[in-house]
CSV table of C-alpha atoms and ligand atoms in Angstrom, one decimal:
chain,number,residue,atom,x,y,z
A,1,MET,CA,31.6,-62.0,101.4
A,2,SER,CA,32.9,-62.2,97.9
A,3,LEU,CA,34.8,-59.6,95.9
A,4,PHE,CA,35.3,-59.4,92.1
A,5,ILE,CA,38.1,-57.2,91.2
A,6,LYS,CA,38.2,-56.2,87.5
A,7,ASN,CA,40.5,-54.3,85.2
A,8,ILE,CA,43.7,-55.1,86.9
A,9,LYS,CA,46.6,-53.7,84.9
A,10,LYS,CA,48.9,-56.4,86.3
A,11,LEU,CA,48.4,-59.2,88.6
A,12,VAL,CA,51.9,-59.7,90.2
A,13,ASN,CA,53.4,-63.0,91.4
A,14,VAL,CA,50.5,-65.0,90.1
A,15,ARG,CA,51.0,-68.8,89.9
A,16,GLN,CA,48.9,-71.4,88.4
A,17,ARG,CA,50.6,-73.9,90.6
A,18,GLN,CA,52.0,-72.6,93.9
A,19,PRO,CA,55.6,-73.5,94.5
A,20,GLU,CA,56.1,-76.6,96.6
A,21,SER,CA,59.4,-75.4,98.0
A,22,PRO,CA,61.2,-72.1,98.4
A,23,LEU,CA,62.5,-70.6,95.2
A,24,GLY,CA,66.3,-70.8,94.9
A,25,GLY,CA,69.0,-69.4,92.6
A,26,GLN,CA,67.7,-68.9,88.9
A,27,ASP,CA,64.1,-69.5,89.9
A,28,MET,CA,64.2,-66.3,92.0
A,29,LEU,CA,64.7,-64.4,88.7
A,30,SER,CA,61.3,-64.7,87.3
A,31,LEU,CA,58.2,-63.2,88.5
A,32,PRO,CA,55.0,-64.6,86.9
A,33,CYS,CA,52.5,-61.8,86.0
A,34,MET,CA,49.1,-61.6,84.2
A,35,GLU,CA,48.4,-58.3,82.2
A,36,GLY,CA,44.7,-57.1,82.0
A,37,ALA,CA,43.3,-59.4,84.7
A,38,TRP,CA,40.4,-60.1,87.1
A,39,LEU,CA,40.5,-61.8,90.5
A,40,LYS,CA,37.6,-63.3,92.4
A,41,THR,CA,37.6,-63.9,96.2
A,42,GLU,CA,35.1,-66.1,98.2
A,43,GLY,CA,35.2,-65.8,101.9
A,44,ASP,CA,38.9,-65.3,102.9
A,45,ARG,CA,40.3,-67.1,100.0
A,46,ILE,CA,41.1,-66.5,96.3
A,47,ALA,CA,38.5,-68.2,94.3
A,48,GLY,CA,40.0,-67.6,90.7
A,49,PHE,CA,41.6,-65.3,88.4
A,50,GLY,CA,42.0,-64.8,84.6
A,51,LEU,CA,42.3,-62.4,81.8
A,52,MET,CA,39.7,-59.7,81.2
A,53,LYS,CA,39.9,-60.3,77.4
A,54,ASP,CA,38.8,-64.0,77.9
A,55,LEU,CA,35.4,-62.9,79.5
A,56,ASP,CA,32.7,-62.2,77.1
A,57,ALA,CA,30.1,-59.6,78.2
A,58,GLY,CA,27.6,-62.3,79.6
A,59,GLU,CA,30.4,-63.8,81.7
A,60,LEU,CA,31.5,-60.5,82.9
A,61,GLU,CA,28.0,-59.7,84.0
A,62,ALA,CA,27.5,-63.0,85.7
A,63,MET,CA,30.9,-62.6,87.6
A,64,GLU,CA,29.7,-59.1,88.8
A,65,LEU,CA,26.2,-60.3,89.9
A,66,SER,CA,27.8,-63.2,91.7
A,67,ALA,CA,29.9,-61.1,93.8
A,68,ASP,CA,29.0,-59.1,97.0
A,69,GLU,CA,31.1,-56.2,95.9
A,70,VAL,CA,32.8,-55.2,92.6
A,71,VAL,CA,36.0,-53.4,92.8
A,72,ASP,CA,37.2,-51.7,89.7
A,73,ALA,CA,41.0,-51.6,89.8
A,74,ASP,CA,40.8,-49.3,86.8
A,75,GLY,CA,44.2,-49.9,85.5
A,76,ARG,CA,46.0,-50.4,88.9
A,77,MET,CA,48.1,-53.4,90.0
A,78,VAL,CA,47.5,-56.1,92.4
A,79,PHE,CA,50.3,-57.7,94.5
A,80,PRO,CA,50.4,-60.5,97.1
A,81,SER,CA,50.9,-59.2,100.6
A,82,TYR,CA,54.4,-59.1,101.9
A,83,CYS,CA,55.4,-62.0,104.3
A,84,ASP,CA,57.8,-60.5,106.8
A,85,SER,CA,59.4,-63.6,108.3
A,86,HIS,CA,61.8,-61.8,111.0
A,87,THR,CA,60.6,-59.2,113.3
A,88,HIS,CA,60.8,-58.1,117.0
A,89,LEU,CA,57.5,-56.3,116.8
A,90,VAL,CA,56.8,-56.7,120.5
A,91,TYR,CA,58.7,-54.1,122.3
A,92,ALA,CA,58.2,-51.2,124.8
A,93,GLY,CA,59.2,-47.7,124.3
A,94,SER,CA,62.1,-46.8,121.9
A,95,ARG,CA,65.9,-46.5,121.7
A,96,GLU,CA,66.7,-43.3,119.9
A,97,MET,CA,69.2,-42.2,122.3
A,98,GLU,CA,71.3,-45.3,121.5
A,99,PHE,CA,71.0,-44.2,117.8
A,100,MET,CA,72.7,-41.0,118.9
A,101,ASP,CA,75.5,-43.0,120.6
A,102,LYS,CA,75.9,-45.0,117.5
A,103,LEU,CA,76.3,-41.7,115.5
A,104,ARG,CA,78.9,-40.6,118.0
A,105,GLY,CA,80.9,-43.7,117.1
A,106,LEU,CA,79.8,-46.5,119.5
A,107,SER,CA,79.3,-50.0,118.0
A,108,TYR,CA,76.2,-52.2,118.6
A,109,GLN,CA,78.4,-54.5,120.6
A,110,GLU,CA,79.9,-51.5,122.7
A,111,ILE,CA,76.5,-50.3,123.5
A,112,ALA,CA,75.6,-53.9,124.5
A,113,ARG,CA,78.6,-54.3,126.7
A,114,ARG,CA,77.7,-51.1,128.6
A,115,GLY,CA,74.4,-52.6,129.6
A,116,GLY,CA,72.4,-50.9,126.9
A,117,GLY,CA,71.0,-52.3,123.6
A,118,ILE,CA,68.7,-55.3,124.1
A,119,LEU,CA,69.0,-55.1,127.8
A,120,ASN,CA,67.6,-51.5,127.8
A,121,SER,CA,64.6,-52.8,126.0
A,122,VAL,CA,64.4,-55.7,128.6
A,123,GLU,CA,64.0,-53.1,131.4
A,124,LEU,CA,61.5,-51.0,129.5
A,125,LEU,CA,59.4,-54.2,128.8
A,126,HIS,CA,59.6,-55.3,132.4
A,127,ASN,CA,58.1,-52.1,133.6
A,128,THR,CA,55.2,-52.2,131.1
A,129,SER,CA,52.0,-54.1,131.6
A,130,GLU,CA,50.8,-56.6,129.0
A,131,ASP,CA,47.9,-54.4,127.9
A,132,GLU,CA,50.1,-51.4,127.4
A,133,LEU,CA,52.5,-53.5,125.5
A,134,LEU,CA,49.8,-54.8,123.3
A,135,ARG,CA,48.6,-51.2,122.7
A,136,GLN,CA,52.1,-50.2,121.7
A,137,THR,CA,52.5,-53.4,119.4
A,138,LEU,CA,49.2,-52.9,117.8
A,139,GLU,CA,50.2,-49.5,116.6
A,140,ARG,CA,53.2,-51.1,114.9
A,141,ALA,CA,51.0,-53.9,113.5
A,142,TRP,CA,48.6,-51.6,111.8
A,143,GLU,CA,51.5,-49.6,110.4
A,144,ILE,CA,53.0,-52.7,108.7
A,145,ILE,CA,49.5,-53.6,107.5
A,146,SER,CA,49.2,-50.2,106.0
A,147,LEU,CA,52.5,-50.8,104.2
A,148,GLY,CA,51.4,-54.0,102.7
A,149,THR,CA,52.3,-56.8,105.0
A,150,GLY,CA,49.9,-59.7,105.5
A,151,ALA,CA,51.8,-62.2,107.4
A,152,VAL,CA,54.5,-61.6,110.1
A,153,GLU,CA,56.8,-63.6,112.3
A,154,ILE,CA,57.3,-62.0,115.9
A,155,LYS,CA,60.0,-62.9,118.3
A,156,SER,CA,60.2,-62.7,122.1
A,157,GLY,CA,63.5,-61.9,123.5
A,158,TYR,CA,63.1,-58.6,125.5
A,159,GLY,CA,61.7,-60.6,128.5
A,160,LEU,CA,64.5,-62.8,129.5
A,161,THR,CA,62.5,-64.1,132.6
A,162,VAL,CA,59.9,-66.8,132.3
A,163,GLU,CA,57.1,-64.2,133.1
A,164,ASP,CA,58.3,-61.6,130.7
A,165,GLU,CA,59.1,-63.9,127.8
A,166,ILE,CA,55.5,-65.2,128.3
A,167,LYS,CA,54.1,-61.8,128.4
A,168,MET,CA,55.7,-61.0,125.0
A,169,LEU,CA,54.5,-64.2,123.4
A,170,ARG,CA,51.0,-63.8,124.6
A,171,VAL,CA,51.1,-60.1,123.1
A,172,ALA,CA,52.3,-61.5,119.9
A,173,ARG,CA,49.6,-64.1,119.7
A,174,ARG,CA,46.9,-61.4,120.6
A,175,VAL,CA,48.3,-59.3,117.6
A,176,GLY,CA,47.1,-62.3,115.4
A,177,GLU,CA,43.7,-62.3,117.1
A,178,GLU,CA,43.1,-58.5,117.1
A,179,THR,CA,44.4,-57.7,113.5
A,180,PRO,CA,44.1,-59.5,110.2
A,181,LEU,CA,47.7,-60.3,110.2
A,182,LYS,CA,48.8,-63.9,110.1
A,183,VAL,CA,51.2,-64.1,113.1
A,184,ARG,CA,53.8,-66.8,113.7
A,185,THR,CA,55.7,-66.6,116.9
A,186,THR,CA,59.2,-67.4,118.0
A,187,PHE,CA,60.8,-68.0,121.4
A,188,LEU,CA,64.0,-66.1,121.6
A,189,GLY,CA,65.0,-66.4,125.3
A,190,ALA,CA,68.6,-66.6,124.1
A,191,HIS,CA,68.6,-63.0,122.7
A,192,ALA,CA,71.1,-61.5,125.4
A,193,VAL,CA,72.3,-62.6,128.8
A,194,PRO,CA,70.2,-60.8,131.4
A,195,ALA,CA,72.0,-58.6,134.1
A,196,ARG,CA,71.1,-61.0,136.8
A,197,TYR,CA,73.3,-63.7,135.1
A,198,LYS,CA,76.2,-61.3,134.3
A,199,GLY,CA,79.3,-63.5,134.1
A,200,ASP,CA,77.2,-66.8,134.2
A,201,ARG,CA,75.9,-67.3,130.7
A,202,THR,CA,75.7,-71.0,131.5
A,203,GLY,CA,73.4,-70.5,134.3
A,204,TYR,CA,71.1,-68.5,132.1
A,205,VAL,CA,71.1,-71.2,129.4
A,206,ASP,CA,70.3,-73.7,132.2
A,207,GLU,CA,67.2,-71.5,133.1
A,208,ILE,CA,66.2,-71.4,129.5
A,209,VAL,CA,66.3,-75.1,129.0
A,210,ARG,CA,65.0,-76.0,132.4
A,211,ASP,CA,62.1,-73.4,133.0
A,212,MET,CA,61.5,-71.3,130.0
A,213,ILE,CA,61.1,-73.8,127.2
A,214,PRO,CA,58.6,-76.1,129.0
A,215,ALA,CA,56.5,-73.0,130.3
A,216,VAL,CA,56.4,-71.5,126.8
A,217,ALA,CA,55.5,-74.9,125.4
A,218,ALA,CA,52.7,-75.5,128.0
A,219,GLU,CA,50.9,-72.5,126.7
A,220,GLY,CA,51.5,-73.3,123.0
A,221,LEU,CA,53.1,-69.9,122.5
A,222,ALA,CA,55.9,-70.5,120.1
A,223,ASP,CA,56.1,-72.0,116.6
A,224,TYR,CA,59.8,-71.5,116.4
A,225,VAL,CA,62.8,-71.2,118.8
A,226,ASP,CA,65.6,-68.7,117.9
A,227,ILE,CA,69.1,-68.0,119.3
A,228,PHE,CA,71.5,-65.0,118.8
A,229,VAL,CA,74.7,-66.8,118.1
A,230,GLU,CA,77.4,-64.2,118.4
A,231,GLU,CA,80.5,-63.3,120.2
A,232,GLY,CA,79.3,-61.6,123.6
A,233,PHE,CA,75.8,-63.2,123.2
A,234,PHE,CA,75.5,-66.9,122.8
A,235,SER,CA,77.9,-69.8,121.6
A,236,VAL,CA,77.3,-72.6,119.3
A,237,GLU,CA,77.5,-74.9,122.3
A,238,ASP,CA,74.6,-72.9,123.9
A,239,ALA,CA,72.6,-73.3,120.6
A,240,CYS,CA,73.1,-76.9,120.7
A,241,ARG,CA,71.6,-77.2,124.3
A,242,ILE,CA,68.7,-74.8,123.4
A,243,PHE,CA,67.7,-76.3,120.1
A,244,GLY,CA,68.3,-80.0,121.4
A,245,GLU,CA,65.7,-79.2,124.0
A,246,ALA,CA,63.2,-77.0,122.1
A,247,VAL,CA,62.8,-79.4,119.3
A,248,LYS,CA,61.5,-82.0,121.8
A,249,TYR,CA,58.5,-79.5,122.3
A,250,GLY,CA,57.9,-79.1,118.7
A,251,MET,CA,59.6,-75.7,118.1
A,252,VAL,CA,61.3,-75.4,114.8
A,253,PRO,CA,64.8,-73.8,115.0
A,254,LYS,CA,65.8,-70.5,113.4
A,255,VAL,CA,68.9,-68.6,114.0
A,256,HIS,CA,70.4,-65.0,114.2
A,257,ALA,CA,73.5,-66.2,112.4
A,258,ASN,CA,76.7,-64.5,111.4
A,259,GLN,CA,75.6,-60.9,111.9
A,260,MET,CA,78.8,-59.5,113.5
A,261,SER,CA,81.3,-62.4,112.8
A,262,PHE,CA,81.8,-65.8,111.4
A,263,SER,CA,80.0,-67.2,114.4
A,264,GLY,CA,79.2,-70.7,113.4
A,265,GLY,CA,75.4,-69.8,113.6
A,266,VAL,CA,74.8,-71.0,110.0
A,267,GLN,CA,76.4,-74.4,110.6
A,268,VAL,CA,74.6,-75.0,114.0
A,269,GLY,CA,71.3,-73.9,112.5
A,270,VAL,CA,71.5,-76.3,109.6
A,271,ARG,CA,72.7,-79.1,112.0
A,272,TYR,CA,69.4,-78.7,113.9
A,273,GLY,CA,67.2,-78.3,110.8
A,274,ALA,CA,66.6,-74.6,110.9
A,275,ALA,CA,63.8,-73.3,108.9
A,276,SER,CA,65.8,-70.1,108.3
A,277,VAL,CA,69.2,-68.6,109.0
A,278,ASP,CA,68.9,-64.8,109.3
A,279,HIS,CA,71.4,-61.9,108.9
A,280,LEU,CA,74.3,-63.4,107.3
A,281,GLU,CA,76.6,-60.4,106.9
A,282,PHE,CA,79.7,-62.5,107.7
A,283,THR,CA,79.2,-65.3,105.3
A,284,GLY,CA,81.1,-66.8,102.5
A,285,PRO,CA,81.6,-70.0,100.3
A,286,GLU,CA,82.0,-72.1,103.4
A,287,GLU,CA,78.6,-71.1,104.8
A,288,PHE,CA,76.9,-71.2,101.3
A,289,LYS,CA,78.1,-74.8,100.7
A,290,VAL,CA,76.6,-75.8,104.2
A,291,LEU,CA,73.3,-74.1,103.3
A,292,GLN,CA,73.1,-75.8,99.9
A,293,GLY,CA,70.3,-78.3,99.9
A,294,SER,CA,69.8,-77.9,103.7
A,295,GLY,CA,66.2,-76.6,103.5
A,296,ALA,CA,67.2,-73.5,105.6
A,297,ILE,CA,66.2,-70.2,103.9
A,298,ALA,CA,68.9,-67.5,103.9
A,299,THR,CA,67.1,-64.5,105.3
A,300,LEU,CA,68.5,-61.1,104.5
A,301,LEU,CA,67.7,-58.2,106.8
A,302,PRO,CA,69.1,-55.2,104.9
A,303,GLY,CA,67.4,-52.7,107.2
A,304,ALA,CA,69.6,-53.7,110.0
A,305,THR,CA,72.7,-53.8,107.8
A,306,PHE,CA,71.8,-50.2,106.7
A,307,PHE,CA,70.9,-48.9,110.2
A,308,LEU,CA,74.1,-50.3,111.8
A,309,ASP,CA,76.2,-49.1,108.6
A,310,MET,CA,77.8,-52.5,107.9
A,311,ASP,CA,78.9,-54.3,104.9
A,312,TYR,CA,76.0,-56.3,103.1
A,313,PRO,CA,75.9,-60.0,102.6
A,314,GLU,CA,77.0,-61.4,99.3
A,315,ALA,CA,73.6,-62.0,98.1
A,316,LYS,CA,74.2,-62.5,94.4
A,317,GLU,CA,76.9,-65.2,95.2
A,318,MET,CA,74.2,-66.9,97.4
A,319,LEU,CA,72.0,-67.2,94.3
A,320,GLU,CA,74.9,-68.8,92.4
A,321,TYR,CA,74.9,-71.4,95.1
A,322,ASN,CA,71.2,-71.8,94.3
A,323,LEU,CA,70.1,-70.8,97.8
A,324,PRO,CA,66.7,-69.6,98.5
A,325,LEU,CA,66.6,-66.0,99.8
A,326,ALA,CA,64.1,-64.3,101.8
A,327,ILE,CA,64.0,-60.6,102.8
A,328,ALA,CA,62.5,-59.4,106.1
A,329,SER,CA,62.3,-56.2,107.9
A,330,ASN,CA,63.7,-57.2,111.3
A,331,TYR,CA,61.5,-54.4,112.8
A,332,ASN,CA,63.0,-53.8,116.2
A,333,PRO,CA,64.1,-50.9,118.4
A,334,GLY,CA,67.8,-51.4,118.3
A,335,SER,CA,69.0,-52.3,114.8
A,336,CYS,CA,65.9,-51.5,112.7
A,337,PRO,CA,63.1,-49.4,113.7
A,338,SER,CA,61.3,-50.0,110.5
A,339,GLY,CA,58.8,-52.6,109.1
A,340,ASP,CA,58.6,-51.2,105.7
A,341,MET,CA,59.1,-54.2,103.3
A,342,LYS,CA,59.3,-51.9,100.3
A,343,PHE,CA,62.2,-50.1,101.7
A,344,MET,CA,63.9,-53.4,102.6
A,345,MET,CA,63.5,-54.5,98.8
A,346,ALA,CA,64.9,-51.2,97.6
A,347,LEU,CA,67.9,-51.7,99.9
A,348,ALA,CA,68.4,-55.3,98.7
A,349,MET,CA,68.4,-54.0,95.1
A,350,ILE,CA,70.7,-51.0,95.7
A,351,LYS,CA,73.1,-52.5,98.1
A,352,MET,CA,73.1,-56.2,97.1
A,353,ARG,CA,72.4,-55.7,93.3
A,354,LEU,CA,69.5,-58.0,93.5
A,355,THR,CA,66.7,-57.7,90.7
A,356,PRO,CA,63.1,-56.5,91.2
A,357,GLU,CA,62.0,-59.9,90.5
A,358,THR,CA,64.3,-61.5,93.1
A,359,VAL,CA,63.4,-59.1,95.8
A,360,LEU,CA,59.7,-59.5,95.3
A,361,ASN,CA,59.9,-63.2,95.4
A,362,ALA,CA,62.1,-62.9,98.6
A,363,ALA,CA,59.7,-60.7,100.3
A,364,THR,CA,56.6,-62.9,99.4
A,365,VAL,CA,57.0,-66.6,98.4
A,366,ASN,CA,60.2,-67.2,100.2
A,367,GLY,CA,59.1,-65.2,103.3
A,368,ALA,CA,56.2,-67.4,103.6
A,369,PHE,CA,58.2,-70.5,103.4
A,370,ALA,CA,60.5,-69.0,106.0
A,371,MET,CA,57.7,-68.9,108.5
A,372,GLY,CA,55.7,-72.0,107.6
A,373,VAL,CA,52.7,-70.3,105.9
A,374,ALA,CA,53.5,-71.0,102.3
A,375,GLY,CA,50.3,-73.1,101.9
A,376,ASP,CA,48.2,-69.9,102.4
A,377,TYR,CA,50.3,-66.9,101.6
A,378,GLY,CA,53.1,-65.7,99.4
A,379,CYS,CA,51.6,-65.5,96.0
A,380,ILE,CA,48.5,-65.2,94.0
A,381,ALA,CA,47.1,-68.6,93.5
A,382,THR,CA,43.6,-70.1,93.7
A,383,GLY,CA,42.7,-71.4,97.1
A,384,LYS,CA,45.3,-69.2,98.9
A,385,LYS,CA,44.2,-66.6,101.4
A,386,ALA,CA,43.0,-63.4,99.7
A,387,SER,CA,45.8,-61.2,101.3
A,388,LEU,CA,46.8,-58.7,98.7
A,389,PHE,CA,46.9,-55.1,97.9
A,390,ILE,CA,45.8,-52.8,95.0
A,391,THR,CA,48.3,-50.2,94.2
A,392,LYS,CA,47.8,-46.6,93.1
A,393,ARG,CA,48.4,-46.1,89.4
A,394,ILE,CA,52.0,-47.1,88.8
A,395,PRO,CA,53.8,-47.7,85.4
A,396,SER,CA,55.4,-51.0,86.4
A,397,TYR,CA,56.2,-53.4,89.3
A,398,GLU,CA,59.7,-52.1,89.2
A,399,PHE,CA,58.3,-48.7,90.2
A,400,VAL,CA,57.6,-50.1,93.7
A,401,PRO,CA,61.2,-50.5,95.0
A,402,TYR,CA,62.4,-47.6,92.8
A,403,SER,CA,59.9,-45.3,94.5
A,404,PHE,CA,61.1,-46.2,97.9
A,405,THR,CA,59.6,-43.6,100.1
A,406,SER,CA,56.2,-43.2,98.3
A,407,GLN,CA,53.0,-44.6,99.6
A,408,LEU,CA,51.8,-46.5,96.7
A,409,ILE,CA,49.0,-48.7,98.1
A,410,ASP,CA,45.4,-47.8,97.4
A,411,THR,CA,43.5,-50.7,98.9
A,412,ILE,CA,44.4,-53.4,101.3
A,413,ILE,CA,42.6,-56.8,101.2
A,414,LEU,CA,43.4,-59.3,104.0
A,415,ASN,CA,41.5,-62.5,104.4
A,416,GLY,CA,39.0,-61.4,101.8
A,417,LYS,CA,38.2,-58.0,103.6
A,418,GLN,CA,39.0,-54.7,102.6
A,419,TYR,CA,41.0,-52.3,105.0
B,501,NIG,O1,68.1,-58.9,114.7
B,501,NIG,N1,70.8,-59.1,116.8
B,501,NIG,C1,69.9,-59.3,117.5
B,501,NIG,N2,68.6,-58.9,117.5
B,501,NIG,C2,68.1,-57.8,116.8
B,501,NIG,C3,68.4,-56.5,117.3
B,501,NIG,C4,67.8,-56.4,118.6
B,501,NIG,C5,68.0,-55.1,119.4
B,501,NIG,O2,69.0,-54.4,119.2
B,501,NIG,O3,67.1,-54.7,120.1
B,501,NIG,C6,68.6,-58.0,115.3
B,501,NIG,O4,69.2,-57.1,114.7
């Protein structure tokens, strides 16, 4: 199957040479675009692109004849799909009653201390079959596809037993088989201490290290390992034990770092070569210096900061330290029940004063690096997966985050196929 898309008003984030490393600091401020363009796909890949004005009539006709289908973008724009590098897409049910508790004044940690929060989702998931869990997750997967996402990272962490963590990760892998999404999976057994280990966190960490990591690895279910390093959840020492073991099985560390306090999550993540450190509400120059040159991508999750009504990370200062920033949705039932990357970009602009160019790079190129798929995803470049979307008629790319609740996507193309 090949497509020839012609009359593209603007080809956004198009690169002659794909970036070899994540974009940091100043490099995040520029968004290469091509005005008045065409793009060709061959199979599931981008075969080429160029300017309409450079095609003479014969070449245009030859392009059209050589394609299985011609799509006339007719003055609309083409963007690369979003790469959402932090989600908890696999969960059962919902937690809107806790949302009400939050509005009545309870904090995220207070709800967790009462046995709610993550443990609420753990119970719901335990009582849900794998097939039903898949059904619920597929609804969310198709929802994010319709919002422009083409690649997604999905974590476990609502199982907290060997069986239920494996159930979650199998469902996450099946999302990658049953939808056109590129899925990367993360083992997050250390998301909360389950009720059966109340008062014995070390006992639970023992179980993670002894039983869970080998079982998850035996089925090849996780690309990454993640830990919620936070007061009331897991300590830096726990992280050392879990990362130390998981890396032996080839899982690459990621961290839920510094969400509620200066927890040391950033430092321990960097020490173990984390691909990304995520959240970062409680960070400052000390953390930024540790991150400089570390290879870890600073991943901002503004949807959770918004939903929990917290102060936002100092993202502009991070750019001054030349850090690479990614933006992800953190789609989950507790702190961000939304997978809308456009809304996340709008929040990052409004609340952290980032530019449209920066947030678009953070949601595409750097998101792809944060989940190890930058060879195939993250920008428009020859040879990459044809994962992109054609917008409705919009005046500029700035219009996308500006118009933050409008549905602006006309056609979705994933792996060279239209949806
Ligand atoms: O990234 N902070 C920990 N994990 C999620 C929230 C999970 C939940 O509350 O269910 C987050 O915000």
